[in-house]
Coordinates of C-alpha atoms in Angstrom, one line a residue:
Chain A
M1 CA 45.0 37.3 -16.8
T2 CA 47.1 39.6 -19.0
G3 CA 49.8 41.3 -17.0
I4 CA 50.2 38.5 -14.5
V5 CA 53.8 37.4 -14.7
E6 CA 56.5 35.7 -12.7
G7 CA 57.7 38.1 -10.1
V8 CA 60.2 36.2 -7.9
R9 CA 61.7 32.8 -7.8
V10 CA 62.4 31.0 -4.5
E11 CA 66.0 29.8 -4.3
R12 CA 65.8 28.7 -0.7
A13 CA 62.6 28.4 1.3
G14 CA 63.5 29.0 5.0
P15 CA 61.4 27.7 7.9
L16 CA 58.1 29.3 6.9
A17 CA 57.0 31.8 4.3
L18 CA 53.3 32.2 3.6
L19 CA 51.3 34.4 1.3
Q20 CA 48.7 36.3 3.3
D21 CA 45.9 38.7 2.3
A22 CA 43.7 40.3 5.0
G23 CA 42.2 36.9 5.9
R24 CA 39.3 34.5 5.1
F25 CA 36.0 35.9 6.2
G26 CA 32.4 34.7 5.9
V27 CA 33.2 31.0 6.3
R28 CA 34.1 30.7 10.0
R29 CA 30.7 29.0 10.7
L30 CA 32.1 26.1 8.6
G31 CA 35.0 25.7 11.0
V32 CA 37.3 27.5 8.6
T33 CA 39.8 29.7 10.4
Q34 CA 40.6 33.4 9.7
G35 CA 44.2 33.2 8.5
G36 CA 45.9 36.4 7.4
P37 CA 49.0 38.2 8.7
V38 CA 49.7 37.7 12.4
D39 CA 51.3 41.1 12.4
I40 CA 48.7 43.2 10.7
H41 CA 50.6 46.4 11.5
S42 CA 53.8 45.5 9.5
W43 CA 51.8 43.7 6.8
A44 CA 49.6 46.8 6.3
W45 CA 52.5 49.2 6.2
A46 CA 54.4 47.1 3.6
N47 CA 51.3 47.4 1.4
R48 CA 50.7 51.1 2.2
L49 CA 54.3 52.1 1.2
L50 CA 53.5 50.8 -2.3
G51 CA 50.0 52.4 -2.5
N52 CA 48.4 49.0 -2.5
R53 CA 44.7 48.6 -1.6
W54 CA 43.9 47.1 1.9
G55 CA 44.0 43.4 1.6
A56 CA 46.7 43.0 -1.1
A57 CA 48.6 39.7 -0.6
A58 CA 52.1 40.0 0.9
L59 CA 54.6 37.4 1.9
E60 CA 54.9 36.7 5.7
I61 CA 58.5 35.5 6.3
S62 CA 59.0 33.8 9.7
L63 CA 62.5 33.5 11.2
G64 CA 64.3 34.3 8.0
G65 CA 66.3 31.8 5.9
L66 CA 64.5 32.7 2.7
E67 CA 66.3 33.5 -0.6
L68 CA 64.4 35.1 -3.5
V69 CA 65.6 36.1 -7.0
A70 CA 63.7 38.8 -9.0
C71 CA 62.4 37.7 -12.4
K72 CA 61.7 41.3 -13.5
T73 CA 61.9 44.9 -12.3
L74 CA 59.7 45.1 -9.2
R75 CA 58.6 47.7 -6.7
L76 CA 58.8 46.1 -3.2
A77 CA 58.5 47.1 0.4
L78 CA 59.8 45.3 3.5
C79 CA 58.4 45.8 7.0
G80 CA 58.3 44.0 10.3
A81 CA 61.1 42.0 11.9
D82 CA 64.8 42.6 11.3
L83 CA 65.7 39.2 9.7
D84 CA 69.1 40.5 8.4
A85 CA 67.6 41.2 4.9
R86 CA 70.1 41.8 2.2
L87 CA 69.9 42.8 -1.5
D88 CA 72.8 41.3 -3.4
G89 CA 74.6 41.1 -0.1
N90 CA 74.0 44.7 1.0
D91 CA 72.0 45.7 4.0
L92 CA 68.4 46.3 3.0
P93 CA 66.6 48.9 5.2
R94 CA 63.1 48.1 6.4
W95 CA 60.0 50.3 6.5
R96 CA 60.5 51.7 3.1
A97 CA 59.8 50.9 -0.6
F98 CA 62.6 50.0 -3.0
T99 CA 63.1 48.7 -6.5
V100 CA 64.8 45.5 -7.6
E101 CA 66.1 44.7 -11.0
P102 CA 65.9 41.3 -12.7
H103 CA 68.3 38.7 -11.2
Q104 CA 68.9 40.7 -8.1
R105 CA 69.0 38.4 -5.0
L106 CA 67.0 39.1 -1.8
T107 CA 68.2 37.0 1.2
F108 CA 67.0 36.7 4.8
G109 CA 69.3 35.6 7.5
T110 CA 68.4 35.0 11.2
P111 CA 66.2 37.2 13.4
R112 CA 67.9 40.2 15.0
D113 CA 64.7 42.0 16.2
G114 CA 61.2 40.4 16.0
V115 CA 60.1 37.2 14.3
R116 CA 58.2 37.9 11.1
A117 CA 59.0 40.2 8.2
Y118 CA 56.5 41.2 5.5
L119 CA 57.5 41.6 1.8
A120 CA 54.9 43.4 -0.3
V121 CA 55.0 44.1 -4.1
A122 CA 53.2 46.8 -5.9
G123 CA 49.7 45.5 -6.8
G124 CA 50.1 42.6 -4.4
F125 CA 51.3 39.0 -5.1
R126 CA 48.8 37.2 -7.3
A127 CA 47.2 33.8 -6.6
D128 CA 43.8 32.3 -7.0
P129 CA 41.6 32.9 -4.0
V130 CA 40.3 29.8 -2.1
L131 CA 37.0 30.3 -0.3
G132 CA 37.3 34.0 -1.1
S133 CA 40.9 34.5 0.1
V134 CA 44.5 33.9 -0.7
A135 CA 45.4 33.6 3.1
C136 CA 47.6 30.6 3.5
V137 CA 46.6 28.1 6.3
P138 CA 48.7 25.0 6.1
R139 CA 46.6 23.1 8.7
E140 CA 43.5 23.5 6.6
G141 CA 45.2 23.1 3.2
L142 CA 43.7 26.3 2.0
G143 CA 45.1 29.3 0.2
G144 CA 48.6 30.5 -0.4
H145 CA 50.5 30.7 -3.7
D146 CA 49.4 27.2 -4.8
G147 CA 45.8 27.3 -3.3
L148 CA 46.6 24.2 -1.2
G149 CA 47.9 25.9 1.9
H150 CA 51.6 25.0 1.4
P151 CA 54.4 27.2 2.6
L152 CA 56.8 28.4 -0.2
K153 CA 59.3 25.8 -1.4
A154 CA 62.5 26.1 -3.4
Q155 CA 62.1 26.7 -7.1
E156 CA 58.6 27.9 -6.8
R157 CA 57.5 31.3 -8.2
L158 CA 55.3 34.1 -7.0
F159 CA 53.3 36.0 -9.5
V160 CA 52.7 39.8 -9.8
D161 CA 50.8 42.1 -12.0
S162 CA 53.4 43.6 -14.3
R163 CA 51.4 46.8 -14.9
S164 CA 51.5 47.6 -11.2
Q165 CA 55.3 47.8 -11.3
D166 CA 55.4 50.6 -13.8
E167 CA 52.2 52.5 -12.8
A168 CA 52.3 52.3 -9.1
D169 CA 50.3 55.3 -7.7
T170 CA 52.7 57.0 -5.5
R171 CA 51.0 60.4 -5.3
N172 CA 49.5 59.8 -1.9
T173 CA 51.9 57.2 -0.8
P174 CA 54.3 57.8 2.1
Q175 CA 57.9 57.1 1.2
A176 CA 58.7 55.7 4.7
I177 CA 56.9 55.0 7.9
P178 CA 56.9 57.8 10.5
P179 CA 59.3 57.1 13.3
S180 CA 56.4 57.1 15.8
E181 CA 54.9 54.1 14.0
M182 CA 58.1 52.1 14.0
P183 CA 58.1 49.3 16.6
H184 CA 61.1 48.2 18.6
Y185 CA 60.4 44.5 19.1
G186 CA 63.1 43.8 21.7
E187 CA 61.5 46.1 24.3
P188 CA 58.9 44.8 26.8
A189 CA 55.6 44.8 25.0
Q190 CA 52.5 46.5 26.4
L191 CA 49.5 44.5 25.1
A192 CA 46.1 46.2 25.2
L193 CA 43.3 43.9 26.3
I194 CA 39.5 44.6 26.0
P195 CA 37.9 42.9 29.0
G196 CA 35.5 40.0 28.2
A197 CA 32.3 38.7 29.7
Q198 CA 33.9 36.2 32.1
I199 CA 36.4 38.7 33.6
A200 CA 34.3 38.9 36.8
D201 CA 34.6 35.1 37.2
F202 CA 38.4 35.4 37.9
S203 CA 39.5 35.9 41.5
G204 CA 40.4 39.4 42.6
A205 CA 44.0 38.3 43.2
S206 CA 44.2 36.8 39.7
L207 CA 42.9 40.0 38.1
F208 CA 45.5 42.0 40.0
D209 CA 48.2 39.6 38.8
A210 CA 47.0 39.6 35.3
F211 CA 47.3 43.3 34.8
N212 CA 50.2 44.1 37.2
R213 CA 52.7 41.3 36.9
S214 CA 54.7 40.6 33.8
W215 CA 54.3 37.6 31.6
Q216 CA 56.8 35.6 29.6
V217 CA 56.1 34.4 26.1
D218 CA 56.2 30.6 26.1
D219 CA 57.8 28.5 23.3
R220 CA 54.3 27.3 22.5
A221 CA 53.9 30.2 20.1
D222 CA 52.8 29.9 16.5
R223 CA 50.1 31.3 14.1
M224 CA 47.4 29.5 16.1
G225 CA 48.2 31.2 19.4
V226 CA 50.8 32.2 22.0
R227 CA 50.9 30.9 25.5
L228 CA 52.0 33.2 28.3
L229 CA 53.8 32.1 31.4
G230 CA 53.4 33.8 34.8
P231 CA 51.2 33.8 37.9
R232 CA 48.6 31.1 37.9
L233 CA 45.2 32.7 37.2
A234 CA 42.2 31.2 39.0
C235 CA 38.7 31.3 37.5
R236 CA 35.6 29.9 39.1
I237 CA 34.5 28.5 35.7
S238 CA 36.6 25.7 34.3
A239 CA 34.8 25.1 31.1
L240 CA 32.1 26.6 29.0
V241 CA 29.9 25.2 26.2
S242 CA 32.1 25.8 23.1
E243 CA 31.5 29.2 21.5
G244 CA 33.0 31.3 18.8
I245 CA 36.3 33.0 19.6
G246 CA 37.5 36.2 17.9
L247 CA 41.1 37.2 17.1
G248 CA 43.1 37.9 20.2
G249 CA 40.8 36.0 22.6
V250 CA 42.8 35.3 25.8
Q251 CA 41.6 32.0 27.1
V252 CA 42.6 30.6 30.4
P253 CA 42.6 26.8 30.7
P254 CA 42.7 25.0 34.0
D255 CA 46.5 25.3 34.2
G256 CA 46.0 29.1 34.8
Q257 CA 48.4 30.1 32.0
P258 CA 46.7 32.4 29.4
F259 CA 46.7 31.4 25.8
V260 CA 46.2 34.2 23.2
L261 CA 44.4 33.0 20.1
L262 CA 45.8 34.4 16.9
N263 CA 44.8 34.2 13.2
D264 CA 44.9 30.4 12.7
R265 CA 43.0 29.6 15.9
Q266 CA 40.3 27.0 16.1
T267 CA 37.0 28.7 15.4
I268 CA 35.2 27.7 18.7
G269 CA 36.5 26.9 22.1
G270 CA 35.3 26.4 25.7
Y271 CA 37.7 27.9 28.1
P272 CA 36.9 31.1 30.1
R273 CA 38.5 34.2 28.7
L274 CA 40.0 37.3 30.3
G275 CA 39.0 39.2 27.2
A276 CA 40.6 39.9 23.8
L277 CA 43.8 41.6 22.7
T278 CA 43.3 44.4 20.2
P279 CA 44.5 43.7 16.6
L280 CA 47.5 45.9 17.1
A281 CA 48.3 44.1 20.4
C282 CA 48.1 40.8 18.5
A283 CA 50.5 42.2 15.9
R284 CA 53.0 43.2 18.6
L285 CA 52.7 39.9 20.4
A286 CA 53.4 38.0 17.1
Q287 CA 56.8 39.7 17.0
C288 CA 57.8 38.5 20.4
M289 CA 60.4 35.7 20.8
P290 CA 59.9 33.0 23.4
G291 CA 61.1 34.3 26.8
Q292 CA 60.3 37.9 26.0
E293 CA 58.5 39.9 28.7
V294 CA 55.0 41.3 28.0
R295 CA 52.4 43.1 30.0
L296 CA 48.6 43.1 29.7
I297 CA 46.9 46.5 29.9
P298 CA 43.1 46.8 30.1
K299 CA 41.7 49.0 27.5
P300 CA 38.1 50.2 27.1
L301 CA 36.3 49.0 23.9
A302 CA 35.6 52.5 22.6
A303 CA 39.2 53.6 23.0
A304 CA 40.4 50.4 21.3
Q305 CA 38.0 51.1 18.3
D306 CA 39.2 54.7 18.1
E307 CA 42.8 53.5 18.0
Y308 CA 42.0 50.9 15.3
R309 CA 40.2 53.5 13.1
R310 CA 43.2 55.8 13.3
F311 CA 45.4 53.0 12.2
R312 CA 43.1 52.1 9.3
A313 CA 42.5 55.8 8.3
G314 CA 45.7 56.0 6.2
F315 CA 44.9 53.0 4.1
A316 CA 43.1 52.8 0.8
Chain B
M1 CA 10.4 28.2 23.5
T2 CA 12.5 28.5 26.6
A3 CA 12.9 31.4 29.0
T4 CA 16.5 32.0 28.2
A5 CA 15.7 32.4 24.5
R6 CA 13.7 35.5 25.4
M7 CA 16.3 36.9 27.8
P8 CA 19.5 36.8 25.7
R9 CA 22.7 38.3 26.8
I10 CA 25.0 40.4 24.6
E11 CA 28.6 40.1 25.7
Q12 CA 31.7 42.1 24.9
A13 CA 33.9 39.9 22.7
G14 CA 36.7 42.1 21.4
I15 CA 37.2 45.1 19.1
D16 CA 34.8 44.0 16.4
A17 CA 32.4 41.4 17.9
W18 CA 29.5 40.8 20.2
L19 CA 28.7 37.4 21.5
V20 CA 24.9 36.8 21.7
R21 CA 24.2 34.2 24.3
L22 CA 20.7 32.7 23.9
F23 CA 20.9 29.6 26.0
S24 CA 22.9 28.2 28.9
D25 CA 22.8 24.5 28.0
I26 CA 23.2 22.3 25.0
D27 CA 19.9 21.3 23.5
E28 CA 18.7 20.3 20.0
S29 CA 15.8 22.7 20.4
N30 CA 18.3 25.6 20.6
M31 CA 19.1 25.3 17.0
P32 CA 16.1 26.9 15.2
W33 CA 16.7 30.0 17.4
L34 CA 20.4 30.1 16.5
T35 CA 19.8 29.6 12.7
A36 CA 17.1 32.3 12.9
L37 CA 19.5 34.7 14.6
V38 CA 22.2 34.0 11.9
R39 CA 19.7 34.8 9.2
R40 CA 18.5 38.0 10.8
C41 CA 22.1 39.2 11.4
E42 CA 22.8 38.7 7.7
E43 CA 19.7 40.7 6.7
D44 CA 20.0 43.5 9.3
F45 CA 23.8 44.1 9.2
G46 CA 24.3 43.8 5.5
A47 CA 27.7 45.1 4.4
A48 CA 28.7 45.8 8.0
L49 CA 28.7 42.1 8.8
I50 CA 32.2 40.5 8.7
D51 CA 31.5 37.0 10.0
L52 CA 29.2 34.9 12.2
V53 CA 30.0 31.9 14.3
P54 CA 26.9 30.0 15.6
S55 CA 27.7 27.4 18.2
Y56 CA 25.4 25.3 20.6
T57 CA 24.1 28.2 22.7
T58 CA 25.6 31.4 21.2
V59 CA 26.3 33.3 18.0
L60 CA 29.5 35.4 17.7
V61 CA 28.7 38.4 15.5
H62 CA 31.6 40.1 13.9
Y63 CA 30.9 43.6 12.4
D64 CA 33.1 46.1 10.6
P65 CA 34.2 48.6 13.2
L66 CA 35.0 51.1 10.3
I67 CA 31.2 51.1 9.6
L68 CA 29.6 50.7 13.0
S69 CA 30.6 51.7 16.5
A70 CA 30.3 49.1 19.2
G71 CA 27.3 50.9 20.5
E72 CA 25.6 51.0 17.1
A73 CA 26.3 47.3 16.5
R74 CA 24.9 46.4 19.9
A75 CA 21.8 48.5 19.3
R76 CA 21.1 46.6 16.1
L77 CA 21.4 43.3 18.0
V78 CA 19.0 44.5 20.7
A79 CA 16.4 45.6 18.1
L80 CA 16.8 42.3 16.2
L81 CA 16.4 40.2 19.3
E82 CA 13.2 41.9 20.2
T83 CA 11.5 40.4 17.2
L84 CA 13.4 37.1 16.9
S85 CA 11.4 34.0 16.4
P86 CA 12.7 30.5 15.8
D87 CA 13.0 29.0 12.3
S88 CA 10.0 26.9 11.6
G89 CA 10.2 23.1 11.3
E90 CA 9.3 23.2 7.6
A91 CA 12.7 21.9 6.7
V92 CA 12.1 18.6 8.4
Q93 CA 12.0 16.9 5.0
D94 CA 15.5 18.1 4.4
I95 CA 17.1 15.5 6.7
K96 CA 20.6 14.8 5.3
E97 CA 21.6 11.2 5.2
L98 CA 25.1 10.0 5.7
P99 CA 25.8 6.5 4.5
V100 CA 28.1 4.6 6.9
W101 CA 29.9 1.3 6.7
Y102 CA 30.0 0.2 10.3
D103 CA 32.9 -2.3 10.6
P104 CA 35.6 -2.8 13.2
S105 CA 38.3 -2.4 10.5
V106 CA 37.3 1.2 9.9
G107 CA 35.6 1.7 13.3
P108 CA 37.8 0.0 15.9
E109 CA 35.7 1.3 18.9
L110 CA 32.6 -0.6 17.7
E111 CA 33.9 -3.4 19.9
R112 CA 34.4 -1.1 22.8
L113 CA 30.8 0.0 22.4
E114 CA 29.6 -3.6 22.3
R115 CA 31.4 -4.2 25.6
H116 CA 30.2 -0.9 27.1
T117 CA 26.5 -1.6 26.2
G118 CA 26.5 -5.4 26.4
W119 CA 24.7 -5.5 23.1
E120 CA 25.2 -7.2 19.7
R121 CA 26.8 -5.0 17.1
D122 CA 23.6 -4.7 15.1
K123 CA 21.8 -3.2 18.0
V124 CA 24.6 -0.7 18.6
I125 CA 24.4 0.3 14.9
E126 CA 20.7 0.5 15.0
L127 CA 20.7 2.9 17.9
H128 CA 23.3 5.2 16.3
C129 CA 21.2 5.2 13.1
E130 CA 17.8 5.7 14.8
H131 CA 18.1 9.3 16.0
V132 CA 17.9 12.3 13.7
Y133 CA 20.8 14.5 15.0
R134 CA 21.2 18.2 14.9
V135 CA 24.4 20.0 13.9
F136 CA 25.3 22.2 16.9
A137 CA 28.4 23.7 15.5
L138 CA 31.2 23.3 13.0
G139 CA 34.7 23.6 14.3
F140 CA 38.0 21.8 15.0
A141 CA 38.6 21.5 11.2
P142 CA 36.7 22.8 8.1
G143 CA 33.4 20.8 7.8
F144 CA 33.7 18.9 11.1
A145 CA 30.2 19.0 12.5
F146 CA 29.5 18.5 16.2
M147 CA 26.2 16.7 16.2
G148 CA 23.9 15.5 19.0
S149 CA 22.5 14.2 21.0
V150 CA 23.7 10.6 21.0
D151 CA 21.7 8.2 23.1
E152 CA 23.1 8.1 26.6
R153 CA 23.7 4.4 26.4
L154 CA 26.2 5.0 23.5
A155 CA 28.0 7.9 25.2
L156 CA 31.6 6.9 25.4
P157 CA 34.3 9.3 26.7
R158 CA 37.1 10.3 24.4
L159 CA 40.1 8.1 24.0
E160 CA 42.7 8.6 26.6
T161 CA 45.4 8.9 23.9
P162 CA 44.2 10.6 20.8
R163 CA 45.1 9.0 17.4
R164 CA 47.7 10.9 15.4
R165 CA 46.0 10.0 12.1
V166 CA 42.2 9.5 11.9
P167 CA 41.3 8.6 8.3
Q168 CA 39.0 10.8 6.2
G169 CA 35.3 10.0 6.6
S170 CA 35.7 8.3 10.0
V171 CA 32.4 8.4 11.9
A172 CA 32.9 8.9 15.6
I173 CA 31.3 9.3 19.0
A174 CA 32.5 11.3 22.0
G175 CA 30.2 11.7 24.9
R176 CA 26.8 12.5 23.6
Q177 CA 28.1 13.9 20.4
T178 CA 28.8 12.3 17.0
S179 CA 30.7 13.5 13.9
A180 CA 32.6 12.5 10.8
Y181 CA 36.2 13.6 10.1
P182 CA 36.3 15.6 6.8
T183 CA 40.0 15.0 6.2
M184 CA 42.8 12.9 7.8
S185 CA 43.6 14.6 11.0
P186 CA 44.6 13.8 14.6
G187 CA 41.6 13.0 16.8
G188 CA 40.5 11.5 20.1
W189 CA 36.9 10.4 19.3
N190 CA 35.7 6.7 19.2
L191 CA 35.6 5.5 15.7
V192 CA 32.6 3.3 14.7
G193 CA 32.5 3.4 10.9
R194 CA 33.3 5.3 7.8
T195 CA 31.3 7.4 5.4
P196 CA 32.1 7.8 1.7
A197 CA 30.4 11.3 1.8
K198 CA 32.7 14.2 0.9
L199 CA 32.1 16.4 3.9
F200 CA 34.1 19.4 2.8
D201 CA 34.6 20.3 -0.9
R202 CA 35.9 23.7 -2.0
Q203 CA 34.1 23.2 -5.4
R204 CA 30.7 22.8 -3.7
K205 CA 28.4 25.7 -3.2
G206 CA 28.4 26.3 0.5
F207 CA 31.6 24.2 0.7
S208 CA 30.5 22.1 3.7
L209 CA 28.0 19.2 3.3
L210 CA 26.7 19.9 6.8
Q211 CA 25.7 23.3 8.1
V212 CA 24.9 24.4 11.6
G213 CA 21.2 23.6 12.4
D214 CA 21.0 20.8 9.9
Q215 CA 19.2 17.5 10.7
V216 CA 21.3 14.4 10.0
R217 CA 20.7 10.7 10.0
F218 CA 23.3 8.0 9.6
V219 CA 22.3 5.1 7.3
S220 CA 24.1 1.7 7.6
V221 CA 25.4 0.4 4.2
T222 CA 27.2 -2.7 3.2
R223 CA 30.9 -2.7 2.3
Q224 CA 29.9 -3.2 -1.4
E225 CA 27.6 -0.1 -1.2
F226 CA 30.3 1.8 0.6
E227 CA 32.8 1.0 -2.1
R228 CA 30.3 1.8 -4.9
L229 CA 29.9 5.2 -3.3
G230 CA 33.6 5.8 -3.5
G231 CA 34.5 4.8 0.0
E232 CA 38.1 4.0 0.9
V233 CA 38.3 0.6 2.8
T234 CA 41.9 0.9 4.1
P235 CA 41.7 -0.2 7.8
V236 CA 42.5 2.2 10.6
E237 CA 46.1 1.7 11.5
A238 CA 46.5 -0.2 14.7
R239 CA 49.0 2.2 16.1
S240 CA 47.9 5.5 14.6

């Protein structure tokens, strides 16, 4: 473990700050959820701006309120929501890498655009994997900086690999995100949905409504899932035998209001589904505030896979 | 062997998954087919396999879309299903036994079951212990095994108001299913006893004591034996 040293100290914790790698895979048959960043787009870009490998652990900061102090010189990148981030009181631009010196103070205020910001460090934050992953899932008590699934608390520390700070490989690393890739969270979101097997069991009027009317993000929105409010969708199936549900599954319980299942969802469920949002649509939804307007747009599976491969192509 | 097992459906389930539907109804005899499908997917997909979720009648197969296209993944499943045969019953000797202290202090709904059946407590316990259950799925929480099928006479619906805190190890019945809570959690099942068994352990190989397809029997033990095995006797809170 040479080279693993204290990177930042937590001065103030804020509502929710969780260490997240790509997620926990291979154990879902045990009832263990996926975890990982709910906004994979911002998380991945924060890592990419530092030349990190895919899957490096970064900090997911929900709703701001966090205050960190650097313990050493660090290469960092900040992507995702505008949480009024400041470095020693000065505005800190997002979507690019930057260097902090020891004792510099990184603070997050309240959300101005989006919900969650991602702070990555060169080489990734270091913690012992639990069931193969650092992904922090408080409900299961797994992963995170302490291995027990706890959100960050004041006076705790996050560890880094000191060598990565000096030797970051920046040859093939973009210095900033292209403007075309930069989201604007306040605008109405268009969420791509891959139709699922039960789609024909919904009434014709419900399918028209699902894809032509707008939906409002409910205040029941967290890392497990996001409820959408709008026209009541009618399905001739009310319950299925419970089956595995993937990321982005859009289940419709008898109240007719869709529930989009995100990273910390239960592993199996028994409501009929319209289909599944693409990973990038999940990422976009995860940045929506309650009350925000979204639309569901059907997308063929092959086109969705092409889009995802293009997104992943730039990552190591 | 049922007709549906030979006419599986492969359903679209998002950007990186196919859902293989082998059966339409819950049945203990489904499980050797599902465990065989899980094993074959592991063998045939190799590094392209991301995750698998077997559950009652289906297996959700997650593959890596950077390695396989949707069509390629589906073709592998089609080929695999053509030669799928159920796991044999050789593992029958591997029945896992869960010791349970059946007592109203840790299983408050034992009394509800006595009223429901009109039987003495011993007979209720005997009936719960008699059957060798199958694990249909794990879900709800890490290591929580949905097992069945419980004798129809013991099938009690869920509590109208779920408890906010069900103690670790609580053994429970809901409808024709039975389970044990791996950790303290909320829950709406009828509690009948408590097991000292550690159901989920991050240090154990395989992590979960119970795996999908396992055969499980509950064994009634005394309070002394329960405590000797490390069981925690704190009663279920009256208003939990």
